[in-house]
XYZ file of C-alpha atoms in Angstrom:
759
model
C 223.898 130.767 196.797
C 222.555 127.758 194.971
C 221.310 124.895 196.466
C 220.854 121.392 195.456
C 218.826 118.431 196.879
C 221.418 116.092 198.485
C 219.393 113.354 200.177
C 216.293 113.120 202.832
C 217.085 112.685 206.431
C 215.257 110.531 209.138
C 212.481 113.008 209.922
C 211.781 113.098 205.991
C 213.367 116.858 205.848
C 215.878 117.475 201.904
C 219.098 118.287 203.671
C 220.304 121.126 201.897
C 224.113 121.766 201.172
C 225.687 125.069 199.858
C 227.808 125.588 196.958
C 230.198 128.241 195.995
C 230.080 130.580 193.159
C 232.863 128.960 191.618
C 230.776 124.912 191.831
C 228.627 125.921 189.101
C 229.339 122.712 187.104
C 226.097 120.624 186.621
C 226.448 116.818 188.429
C 224.341 114.471 187.774
C 221.809 113.477 190.477
C 220.570 109.984 190.491
C 216.785 111.333 190.845
C 215.576 112.348 187.699
C 213.358 116.087 188.346
C 210.002 114.030 187.878
C 210.789 111.871 190.769
C 212.460 114.418 192.671
C 209.563 117.008 192.085
C 206.747 114.427 192.709
C 208.201 111.649 194.534
C 205.300 110.381 195.763
C 202.633 111.487 193.359
C 200.067 108.250 192.495
C 200.407 107.306 188.932
C 196.605 107.947 188.303
C 197.144 111.715 189.585
C 199.837 112.745 187.025
C 199.094 115.029 184.333
C 197.905 114.155 181.344
C 197.354 116.517 178.608
C 193.818 116.039 177.035
C 192.306 117.819 173.797
C 189.797 120.411 174.780
C 187.145 118.820 172.800
C 187.438 115.782 170.458
C 188.636 115.984 167.151
C 185.889 117.663 164.509
C 185.473 115.478 161.311
C 184.673 117.225 158.168
C 182.208 115.857 155.340
C 182.983 116.158 151.904
C 181.043 114.996 149.284
C 182.465 113.047 146.212
C 181.516 114.589 142.791
C 183.334 114.626 139.475
C 186.492 112.825 138.136
C 188.819 111.172 140.576
C 191.789 113.034 139.306
C 193.761 116.311 140.324
C 192.183 118.543 138.032
C 189.232 118.148 139.909
C 188.923 120.409 142.776
C 186.172 118.237 144.551
C 188.294 115.358 144.239
C 191.002 117.501 145.662
C 189.432 118.595 149.002
C 187.987 115.022 149.356
C 191.455 113.797 149.610
C 192.041 116.855 151.619
C 189.187 115.859 153.963
C 190.861 112.252 154.526
C 194.533 113.292 155.469
C 196.510 112.469 157.976
C 198.572 115.524 157.821
C 195.582 117.987 157.289
C 193.942 116.474 160.550
C 197.334 116.649 162.311
C 197.964 120.843 161.840
C 194.457 120.913 163.379
C 195.229 118.793 165.812
C 198.470 120.489 166.959
C 196.618 124.016 167.186
C 195.036 122.679 170.120
C 198.194 122.252 172.231
C 200.347 125.007 171.235
C 200.813 127.891 173.193
C 198.917 125.939 176.225
C 200.741 125.410 179.273
C 199.944 121.566 179.528
C 202.636 121.596 177.362
C 205.134 121.513 180.312
C 203.457 120.014 183.088
C 205.872 116.204 183.066
C 209.201 115.817 182.556
C 210.123 114.241 179.313
C 213.917 114.318 178.053
C 214.836 111.271 179.460
C 212.989 107.449 178.675
C 211.856 106.216 181.659
C 211.595 102.259 181.411
C 210.351 101.550 185.150
C 208.086 104.214 185.399
C 206.487 102.490 182.072
C 206.651 99.260 183.531
C 205.248 100.626 186.332
C 202.395 101.657 184.647
C 201.363 98.531 182.934
C 203.933 95.675 183.581
C 201.632 92.737 182.083
C 200.034 93.410 179.053
C 197.784 91.191 176.483
C 198.892 91.897 172.569
C 195.573 91.965 170.477
C 194.633 91.852 166.859
C 191.981 93.172 165.712
C 190.779 90.838 162.749
C 191.451 87.591 165.139
C 189.272 88.266 168.151
C 185.688 86.843 167.779
C 183.077 88.817 169.231
C 178.869 88.874 169.787
C 177.312 89.371 167.225
C 177.529 93.126 166.322
C 179.636 94.145 169.007
C 183.029 95.892 167.024
C 186.545 94.489 168.139
C 186.460 97.707 170.121
C 183.535 97.120 172.249
C 185.143 93.640 173.034
C 188.127 94.711 174.657
C 185.999 97.205 176.672
C 183.748 94.771 178.053
C 183.832 94.916 182.141
C 184.058 90.941 181.870
C 186.793 90.763 180.361
C 188.548 93.359 182.110
C 187.444 91.105 185.867
C 189.277 88.400 184.083
C 192.146 90.490 182.989
C 192.457 92.420 186.774
C 191.682 88.469 188.400
C 194.919 86.798 185.754
C 197.068 90.128 186.598
C 196.767 91.851 183.698
C 197.051 95.841 183.246
C 197.823 96.685 179.757
C 195.918 96.200 177.106
C 198.142 96.831 173.299
C 195.064 97.307 170.931
C 197.454 96.393 167.434
C 196.617 99.012 164.929
C 192.558 100.233 164.504
C 192.865 103.369 162.331
C 192.083 103.003 159.091
C 194.625 101.401 156.724
C 195.769 100.505 153.053
C 195.012 102.436 150.082
C 193.005 105.123 148.522
C 192.382 103.623 144.516
C 190.257 107.244 142.838
C 187.193 107.119 144.972
C 187.497 103.899 146.452
C 189.557 102.598 149.778
C 191.665 99.440 148.945
C 192.781 96.969 151.710
C 195.410 96.895 153.666
C 198.497 95.095 152.468
C 199.609 93.912 156.058
C 197.487 93.569 158.774
C 196.750 97.714 159.480
C 200.081 98.630 159.242
C 199.933 100.635 156.054
C 198.106 103.343 157.655
C 196.362 106.414 156.096
C 194.050 107.885 158.481
C 193.453 109.465 162.298
C 190.355 108.030 162.118
C 189.673 104.922 163.322
C 188.333 101.949 161.024
C 184.612 101.284 161.061
C 185.245 97.468 160.613
C 186.903 97.129 164.491
C 184.493 100.286 166.382
C 184.431 104.056 166.821
C 185.852 106.970 168.556
C 183.383 106.576 171.613
C 183.762 102.902 172.097
C 187.755 103.849 172.444
C 187.123 106.096 174.661
C 185.048 103.663 176.734
C 187.718 101.432 176.308
C 190.074 103.481 177.653
C 187.386 104.648 180.785
C 187.359 100.743 181.627
C 191.316 99.938 181.588
C 191.161 102.712 184.275
C 188.548 101.721 186.348
C 190.762 98.109 186.910
C 193.729 99.987 186.877
C 194.875 99.292 183.307
C 195.954 101.211 180.015
C 194.936 100.973 176.622
C 198.588 101.185 174.027
C 197.876 102.045 170.572
C 199.936 102.535 167.628
C 201.783 105.020 166.009
C 204.254 104.273 162.411
C 206.649 106.745 161.854
C 208.598 104.550 159.344
C 205.482 104.408 156.336
C 201.535 105.430 155.686
C 199.584 103.137 153.493
C 199.327 104.467 149.653
C 196.002 106.864 151.076
C 195.112 110.586 150.459
C 198.705 111.699 151.881
C 200.262 109.948 148.632
C 197.779 110.851 146.395
C 198.150 114.101 147.029
C 201.775 113.951 147.366
C 201.591 112.011 143.718
C 199.176 115.310 142.404
C 203.138 117.352 144.383
C 199.881 119.479 145.840
C 201.263 121.336 148.363
C 203.724 120.904 150.816
C 202.956 116.544 150.532
C 205.909 115.114 148.856
C 207.817 116.444 151.152
C 206.324 113.608 153.834
C 207.849 111.034 151.640
C 211.060 109.288 150.453
C 209.734 110.267 146.525
C 211.222 111.819 143.391
C 210.139 113.363 140.468
C 211.370 112.017 137.395
C 211.951 114.184 134.324
C 209.553 112.951 131.127
C 212.700 112.217 129.197
C 213.703 109.938 131.369
C 210.707 107.756 131.767
C 212.536 105.707 129.188
C 214.522 103.910 132.076
C 211.138 103.464 134.014
C 209.348 99.960 133.804
C 205.870 99.960 132.835
C 203.234 99.649 135.728
C 200.949 96.754 134.737
C 196.838 97.595 134.062
C 194.868 97.674 137.176
C 198.510 98.699 139.115
C 199.337 101.887 140.353
C 202.829 101.353 140.701
C 205.570 98.586 140.012
C 208.738 97.719 141.552
C 212.103 98.510 139.686
C 215.076 95.897 139.127
C 218.479 96.007 140.042
C 219.441 97.457 136.692
C 216.840 100.419 136.909
C 217.841 100.701 140.582
C 221.765 101.928 139.700
C 221.078 103.891 136.789
C 218.499 105.696 138.587
C 221.148 106.419 141.383
C 224.021 106.971 138.669
C 221.049 110.191 137.759
C 221.340 111.378 140.382
C 217.584 111.041 141.293
C 218.010 108.482 144.373
C 220.022 106.734 146.713
C 220.105 103.134 145.166
C 220.427 100.525 146.627
C 220.283 99.415 150.445
C 221.601 97.519 153.285
C 218.786 94.559 153.057
C 216.011 93.943 150.810
C 212.879 92.892 153.683
C 210.843 90.490 152.398
C 212.900 89.939 149.048
C 210.772 88.235 146.678
C 211.852 87.564 143.056
C 210.057 89.582 140.689
C 207.554 90.866 142.828
C 209.948 92.635 145.342
C 213.640 93.246 144.650
C 214.724 96.146 145.001
C 213.732 98.570 147.889
C 211.972 101.178 144.992
C 209.075 101.429 142.783
C 207.667 104.145 139.840
C 204.506 105.415 139.666
C 202.666 105.377 137.143
C 201.485 109.063 135.264
C 199.503 110.749 137.620
C 197.982 114.338 136.689
C 198.414 116.650 139.030
C 196.195 120.046 140.425
C 198.328 121.889 138.657
C 197.618 119.775 135.546
C 201.155 118.075 135.155
C 201.373 114.890 134.169
C 204.026 112.939 136.378
C 205.821 110.159 137.734
C 208.221 109.605 140.999
C 210.159 106.930 141.991
C 209.820 105.576 145.809
C 211.676 104.520 148.652
C 209.620 101.625 150.330
C 211.833 99.387 152.962
C 208.380 96.808 153.032
C 205.645 96.348 150.564
C 204.944 98.689 147.821
C 201.889 99.697 149.360
C 203.866 101.650 152.427
C 205.885 104.479 150.584
C 208.121 105.838 153.218
C 208.106 108.339 155.453
C 211.110 111.171 154.976
C 212.025 112.407 158.452
C 214.816 115.266 156.853
C 212.371 116.878 154.239
C 212.587 120.788 154.565
C 208.800 120.810 155.091
C 209.062 118.409 157.796
C 205.519 117.153 156.921
C 206.583 113.800 157.497
C 207.507 114.565 161.236
C 204.152 117.041 161.661
C 201.696 114.388 160.240
C 203.731 111.600 162.927
C 203.274 113.733 165.813
C 199.427 114.705 165.307
C 198.695 111.213 164.658
C 200.235 110.171 167.988
C 198.933 113.329 169.787
C 195.714 112.335 169.028
C 195.256 108.737 169.597
C 196.469 110.236 173.730
C 195.249 112.977 173.947
C 191.576 112.642 172.797
C 191.295 108.788 172.208
C 193.009 108.516 175.815
C 195.628 105.682 175.524
C 198.470 106.144 177.694
C 201.160 104.804 175.650
C 202.022 104.073 172.011
C 204.138 100.997 170.246
C 206.449 102.765 167.648
C 206.368 100.568 164.345
C 209.097 99.822 162.211
C 211.198 102.589 163.856
C 214.278 101.660 163.003
C 214.322 102.893 159.579
C 214.111 106.346 159.630
C 217.095 107.340 158.452
C 218.698 107.219 154.988
C 221.881 108.412 153.591
C 224.166 107.966 150.085
C 227.129 105.806 151.304
C 230.503 106.129 148.958
C 229.986 104.530 145.706
C 229.362 101.120 145.035
C 228.270 100.328 148.411
C 225.006 100.681 149.941
C 222.505 103.367 151.358
C 223.233 104.054 155.114
C 219.659 103.069 155.874
C 220.062 100.637 159.493
C 221.489 102.628 162.767
C 221.177 105.799 161.062
C 221.765 108.887 163.505
C 218.169 110.311 161.591
C 217.050 106.896 162.902
C 217.864 108.208 166.725
C 217.153 111.810 166.268
C 213.697 111.136 164.877
C 213.029 108.033 168.307
C 214.177 111.401 170.579
C 211.200 113.970 168.697
C 208.620 110.557 169.049
C 209.276 109.643 172.828
C 209.739 113.229 173.977
C 206.713 114.746 172.405
C 204.519 111.378 174.114
C 206.413 111.797 177.300
C 205.956 115.469 177.562
C 201.509 115.039 176.909
C 202.251 111.621 180.067
C 202.408 109.339 177.782
C 205.169 106.196 177.301
C 206.644 104.409 173.980
C 207.451 100.818 172.973
C 209.324 99.644 170.021
C 209.411 96.917 168.189
C 213.103 97.162 166.550
C 215.064 94.085 165.138
C 218.243 95.644 165.039
C 221.787 95.033 167.125
C 221.688 95.165 170.937
C 223.811 98.388 170.081
C 221.111 99.923 168.321
C 218.349 99.253 171.065
C 220.766 101.072 173.997
C 221.238 103.545 171.108
C 217.717 104.436 170.813
C 216.538 103.531 173.859
C 219.020 106.431 175.639
C 216.708 109.323 174.441
C 213.684 107.326 172.306
C 211.621 104.920 173.514
C 210.842 103.796 176.583
C 210.778 100.616 176.414
C 212.253 98.187 173.630
C 210.515 95.025 172.536
C 212.730 91.898 173.340
C 213.811 90.792 169.999
C 217.095 89.853 171.949
C 216.141 86.821 173.238
C 212.793 85.386 172.210
C 214.214 83.542 169.073
C 216.637 82.535 171.926
C 214.297 80.953 174.371
C 212.351 79.314 171.294
C 216.164 77.937 170.555
C 216.824 76.946 174.153
C 213.213 75.126 173.899
C 213.869 73.257 170.778
C 217.010 72.376 171.602
C 217.288 71.059 175.075
C 220.042 73.719 175.324
C 220.021 76.657 177.264
C 223.910 77.953 175.562
C 222.766 80.465 173.352
C 220.170 81.928 174.980
C 222.575 82.267 178.201
C 224.869 83.916 175.678
C 221.956 86.456 174.494
C 221.036 87.500 177.992
C 224.458 88.276 179.351
C 225.461 90.002 175.571
C 222.513 91.966 176.588
C 223.552 93.008 179.860
C 227.225 93.867 178.383
C 225.929 95.903 175.760
C 224.249 98.261 178.700
C 220.474 97.367 177.940
C 218.555 96.714 181.277
C 216.069 94.184 181.147
C 213.564 95.989 182.949
C 213.265 98.218 179.479
C 212.376 95.352 177.670
C 208.649 93.854 176.850
C 209.309 90.195 176.823
C 206.746 88.613 174.956
C 205.468 84.987 173.534
C 203.425 85.028 170.688
C 202.217 88.032 169.036
C 200.288 88.750 165.362
C 204.109 88.139 163.208
C 206.577 85.148 162.945
C 209.021 83.874 165.188
C 211.479 85.577 164.091
C 215.090 84.503 163.512
C 217.019 87.166 161.496
C 219.002 87.350 164.624
C 220.365 90.757 163.415
C 223.209 91.338 166.159
C 224.552 88.717 164.920
C 223.864 87.985 161.549
C 224.669 91.581 160.917
C 226.607 93.796 163.202
C 228.421 91.733 165.088
C 229.019 89.015 162.226
C 232.641 89.295 162.159
C 232.957 88.633 165.996
C 234.450 85.591 168.004
C 232.262 83.301 170.306
C 232.512 80.611 171.600
C 229.817 78.289 171.251
C 230.094 74.235 172.319
C 233.143 75.057 173.372
C 234.071 75.995 169.473
C 235.266 79.457 168.113
C 232.548 81.079 165.973
C 231.841 84.004 163.963
C 228.356 86.224 164.967
C 227.901 85.450 161.413
C 228.554 81.693 161.535
C 226.136 81.320 165.133
C 223.215 83.089 163.550
C 223.239 80.527 160.586
C 223.726 77.673 162.901
C 220.857 78.844 165.393
C 218.616 79.745 162.609
C 219.683 75.925 161.508
C 218.819 74.245 164.500
C 215.571 76.262 164.758
C 214.018 75.180 161.205
C 215.774 72.003 161.578
C 213.359 71.206 165.145
C 210.128 73.073 163.647
C 209.586 72.911 160.116
C 209.622 70.189 157.596
C 207.552 67.307 156.768
C 207.599 65.871 160.606
C 205.795 69.436 161.121
C 203.889 70.545 158.416
C 201.712 72.488 160.385
C 204.861 75.466 160.912
C 206.273 76.979 157.643
C 208.695 79.132 156.947
C 208.284 82.609 156.559
C 210.323 84.054 153.884
C 213.727 84.964 154.887
C 212.752 86.206 157.852
C 211.500 83.454 160.987
C 208.646 80.755 161.382
C 204.773 81.528 161.169
C 203.806 78.809 163.895
C 202.211 79.683 167.433
C 203.715 78.872 170.496
C 201.673 75.815 170.982
C 202.738 74.257 167.660
C 206.253 75.318 168.714
C 205.770 73.028 171.441
C 203.926 70.797 169.527
C 206.311 70.011 166.750
C 209.282 69.807 169.285
C 207.601 66.845 171.793
C 207.167 65.178 168.369
C 203.733 65.229 167.558
C 203.592 64.395 163.396
C 200.108 66.319 163.300
C 198.199 68.783 165.224
C 194.891 66.705 165.295
C 197.529 64.145 166.678
C 196.717 65.635 170.079
C 194.501 64.376 172.194
C 192.095 66.691 174.950
C 193.958 64.746 177.840
C 198.027 63.975 178.395
C 198.950 65.491 174.899
C 197.127 68.503 176.385
C 198.750 68.960 179.604
C 202.264 68.082 178.203
C 201.985 70.729 176.217
C 199.885 72.894 178.766
C 203.451 72.485 181.150
C 205.716 73.670 178.606
C 203.812 76.909 177.741
C 203.902 77.807 181.618
C 207.645 77.445 181.602
C 207.933 79.700 178.495
C 205.460 82.065 180.555
C 208.108 81.753 183.345
C 211.071 82.815 181.526
C 209.407 86.032 180.026
C 207.354 86.970 183.379
C 210.144 85.909 185.977
C 212.515 88.957 184.584
C 212.896 92.628 184.870
C 210.540 94.210 182.153
C 207.186 94.083 180.668
C 205.352 90.289 179.932
C 203.302 90.458 177.058
C 201.473 87.456 175.788
C 198.529 87.328 173.426
C 194.732 85.834 173.190
C 196.539 82.774 171.189
C 198.673 82.503 174.369
C 196.025 82.351 176.738
C 193.608 79.942 175.009
C 196.687 77.743 173.600
C 195.748 78.195 169.735
C 197.698 76.048 167.021
C 198.442 76.381 163.371
C 195.107 77.350 161.026
C 194.978 74.375 158.033
C 196.649 75.632 154.945
C 193.762 75.319 152.833
C 191.808 78.035 155.037
C 193.301 80.357 154.746
C 194.782 79.359 151.287
C 193.974 82.737 149.438
C 196.282 84.961 152.284
C 199.157 82.599 151.784
C 199.771 82.202 147.849
C 201.550 85.143 147.903
C 203.804 83.721 150.246
C 202.683 85.530 153.046
C 203.010 82.416 155.414
C 201.985 84.841 159.151
C 198.155 84.430 158.541
C 198.287 80.475 159.468
C 199.229 81.590 163.383
C 196.524 84.055 163.099
C 193.315 81.890 163.929
C 190.143 83.413 165.251
C 189.347 82.335 168.904
C 187.263 83.653 171.140
C 188.346 84.593 174.400
C 185.324 84.869 176.508
C 183.672 82.088 175.067
C 181.425 84.875 174.024
C 180.151 82.965 170.253
C 180.881 79.118 170.542
C 179.029 78.411 167.050
C 180.369 81.108 165.368
C 182.861 79.579 162.809
C 185.239 83.428 161.695
C 186.024 86.680 163.240
C 184.179 90.375 161.718
C 187.124 90.392 159.725
C 186.679 86.659 158.096
C 189.800 84.928 159.756
C 189.026 81.352 160.521
C 187.745 80.200 163.999
C 191.142 77.573 165.114
C 191.080 74.692 167.609
C 191.857 76.112 171.455
C 193.324 73.729 173.780
C 192.681 75.237 176.754
C 189.201 77.281 176.118
C 188.090 80.582 176.966
C 189.072 82.812 179.919
C 185.610 82.356 181.868
C 185.577 78.563 181.608
C 189.645 78.110 182.829
C 189.085 80.674 185.434
C 186.490 77.861 187.274
C 189.171 75.217 186.396
C 192.253 75.567 188.840
C 194.159 73.221 186.926
C 193.783 74.982 183.403
C 197.041 77.592 182.507
C 194.774 81.013 183.344
C 194.848 79.869 187.125
C 198.651 78.501 186.840
C 199.352 81.980 185.066
C 197.682 83.912 187.932
C 199.430 82.558 190.417
C 202.963 82.785 188.134
C 201.667 86.558 187.918
C 200.659 86.711 191.717
C 204.515 86.656 192.579
C 205.764 88.420 189.920
C 203.618 90.906 191.791
C 204.130 90.195 195.379
C 208.311 90.458 195.054
C 208.664 93.190 192.477
C 210.219 90.832 189.826
C 209.390 93.177 187.093
C 211.599 96.988 188.773
C 213.850 94.396 190.108
C 217.675 94.063 188.848
C 219.354 91.304 186.276
C 222.895 90.607 188.437
C 224.026 87.238 186.960
C 223.368 84.669 184.504
C 225.800 82.052 186.333
C 227.047 78.627 184.260
C 224.749 75.768 185.149
C 225.563 72.194 186.126
C 223.540 70.816 182.746
C 222.605 72.398 180.173
C 218.982 72.315 179.606
C 219.370 74.844 183.248
C 218.534 78.328 183.219
C 218.960 80.793 186.474
C 218.408 84.392 186.177
C 219.392 86.042 189.806
C 217.948 89.330 189.999
C 217.949 91.634 193.321
C 214.743 92.790 194.771
C 213.417 96.629 196.044
C 214.393 94.820 199.742
C 217.555 94.953 201.067
C 219.689 91.388 200.707
C 216.701 89.848 199.118
C 217.473 88.112 195.771
C 214.797 86.312 193.639
C 216.444 83.170 191.486
C 214.466 82.193 188.123
C 215.654 78.562 187.836
C 213.918 76.380 184.960
C 214.424 73.035 183.397
C 214.215 73.790 179.132
C 214.544 70.073 179.083
C 212.716 67.329 178.275
C 213.861 64.780 181.157
C 214.336 65.075 184.895
C 217.121 66.712 185.920
C 219.557 67.357 189.561
C 221.836 69.857 189.698
C 223.543 72.724 191.004
C 223.043 76.781 191.248
C 225.616 78.461 192.011
C 226.424 82.191 191.698
C 228.641 84.688 193.078
C 225.959 86.699 194.371
C 224.601 84.532 196.380
C 225.462 84.979 200.172
C 227.024 82.077 202.057
C 224.183 80.713 204.357
C 220.787 82.638 202.694
C 218.361 81.196 203.164
C 216.626 79.792 199.594
C 212.216 79.277 199.817
C 210.162 78.683 197.393
C 208.149 81.588 196.561
C 205.016 79.981 195.565
C 204.196 77.728 198.602
C 206.902 79.475 201.104
C 209.219 76.138 201.280
C 212.550 75.817 202.117
C 214.743 74.216 199.204
C 217.377 74.505 201.618
C 220.792 77.152 202.114
C 223.360 78.972 200.596
C 227.260 76.564 201.358
C 229.918 78.214 201.762
C 231.030 77.972 197.752
C 228.158 80.269 197.181
C 225.614 77.188 195.327
C 222.706 75.048 196.529
C 220.999 72.254 194.995
C 217.678 71.802 192.910
C 215.588 69.028 191.554
C 213.519 69.829 188.183
C 210.835 67.664 186.545
C 210.803 67.947 182.646
C 209.730 71.284 181.499
C 209.721 73.369 184.856
C 210.087 76.241 186.611
C 210.820 77.638 190.206
C 210.667 80.843 191.939
C 213.076 81.022 194.335
C 213.238 83.845 197.525
C 217.253 84.039 198.978
C 216.873 85.727 202.103
C 220.221 87.018 203.833
C 221.050 84.668 206.699
C 220.418 85.199 210.058
C 223.310 87.032 211.886
C 224.657 85.328 215.003
C 223.752 85.507 218.238
C 225.545 87.674 220.104
C 227.920 86.863 223.188
C 226.354 88.015 226.353
């Protein structure tokens, strides 16, 4: 007879139920195989695959011309190649039992949250370190981890630290996108060494933390792999979406300017190449569109001599900048897939990270559409399949992944069904800024409810404050996938497209312009700003110099804590950066004039900051980023001050941890009695107990009532921060609250006490 586990009895022994031979259909269980087989295995003891020995690097001399006709140059490129490294790394795991010790089919968002629920998101080029100290050494410093542990931070996302940019001849070229144009599995010496990375992972483990690295499955930089692809060496062209153009058609390609290795093609050339059968033509949108710079998603290379002596020109796809050629996930060689998997294995099993961020993972599939229509490039099933492969491989070796996927809520749900364990919260991030900017939470309540209605569990999201990117307001769900759907907003019916335009206009009006020159629009994507500069704009400061270190700073800090409470007091991961912890303001435009002259205004919000107060006199980071103004000071200084941002954040995170809010279940986002109020209702693990996050996004004192069908009449309400009674839930399932401007509360609702039985 076949047997299947059903439940545990009071004695802890599994109850077994027999079933007949004809009852063989699979019945989904409420627990995963991992949870059933290893219900109490401590997280630190869960099996994680490791390489037998650190990956060995080989050194090849540079000799002769940097052309495909020089075997020494080809050998040197191979020594730098990610694909070559991936092939060697994979051999250490093939045929090994270690690859079968972890469940991998289904994402485990709550397991990932339990592993690390509060993340510090670093940005390597902006961290000020001690003289001679590398970025990785600074992140592995024991004093820093003591501070993180005291605050409640148990995860660090390092940001991209591997070599990036490109290769021109024998020489490296700089990154064109903040090190997200990876060209090697090797760490960039500017950030530290592999031994420092491993030491950082060890220090994190000692303090109960986890290091989260990056993998870039959508594109590379123009490194050795791209140069070998241009030479048509081996299966390297299969890594990319690149097409060899016949010499007789070169006249249709634009000339490449002197000193450049490629040039973006215009729409007429794109159209001709599509009709000629070379490429799939225009895509659904042109990210980072700039007239005369990037008008299409395709570029043409200069003539390149291959290892076989043949001169070729190529047209290649790049969703982002021309220095970021897109990876082809469905080439017969599967070279791109092998390269990405090898890079992931190196970070997880050799360096020691416990998780990976999947960068730009929504753009992994393209397909030609009906004539006259743009190519299918977003929400493609191949992206789903590729993400499932990456997520499964990472889980197979004991790690987890999160995706920074700025597409529709539907796309996030679909890619999360078998792909990444967690997703970046692009749904609510612009919405909570809009609520703060306008003092009205209506759109935020709409985004929260839409997420639940679409089946996206808040516990599967990374709720983040400022990161290295702009405040994104593309609102893709409403502007694209649901642009024709009708919503009710401000008492009127409005389409999704019109709603997105309205919200963007509100954000631009409240956060930018001549009255707030310290925040800048970034192309069509969003606004370059810090959390503190957003608050400064809403509070009406005309310049950042007008902010004093007394009452002004306190007002900004109070609002900053409100935004932190929104992100932290709900299920899922809470993430914040050094710019948040230190209260950084945007840089004066003239300090980064050369960096922003091409239109990339994001550099104004990437100010260098001294997290530990290690080098108070240094004015720039090792990478050359200018030091910005910090309103709150270093972590050690803040930990000495009971009123500081960090100390108050510490109290918020202590409540979050004590009551298990990170893994609770969101059950209601009720209507509110004041437009500036937001209420989130969560079920805790403790049966019958609810946690309520009650926030006032308005800059005014408000009195109102909290009402939800989830509230039990007679339930006792108390403040989680001080255990003081707040009130009792009445028969209408409501109770009253009073909130100061930009104040937040975390409330516990206990079930009503049972009435005494009559004797």
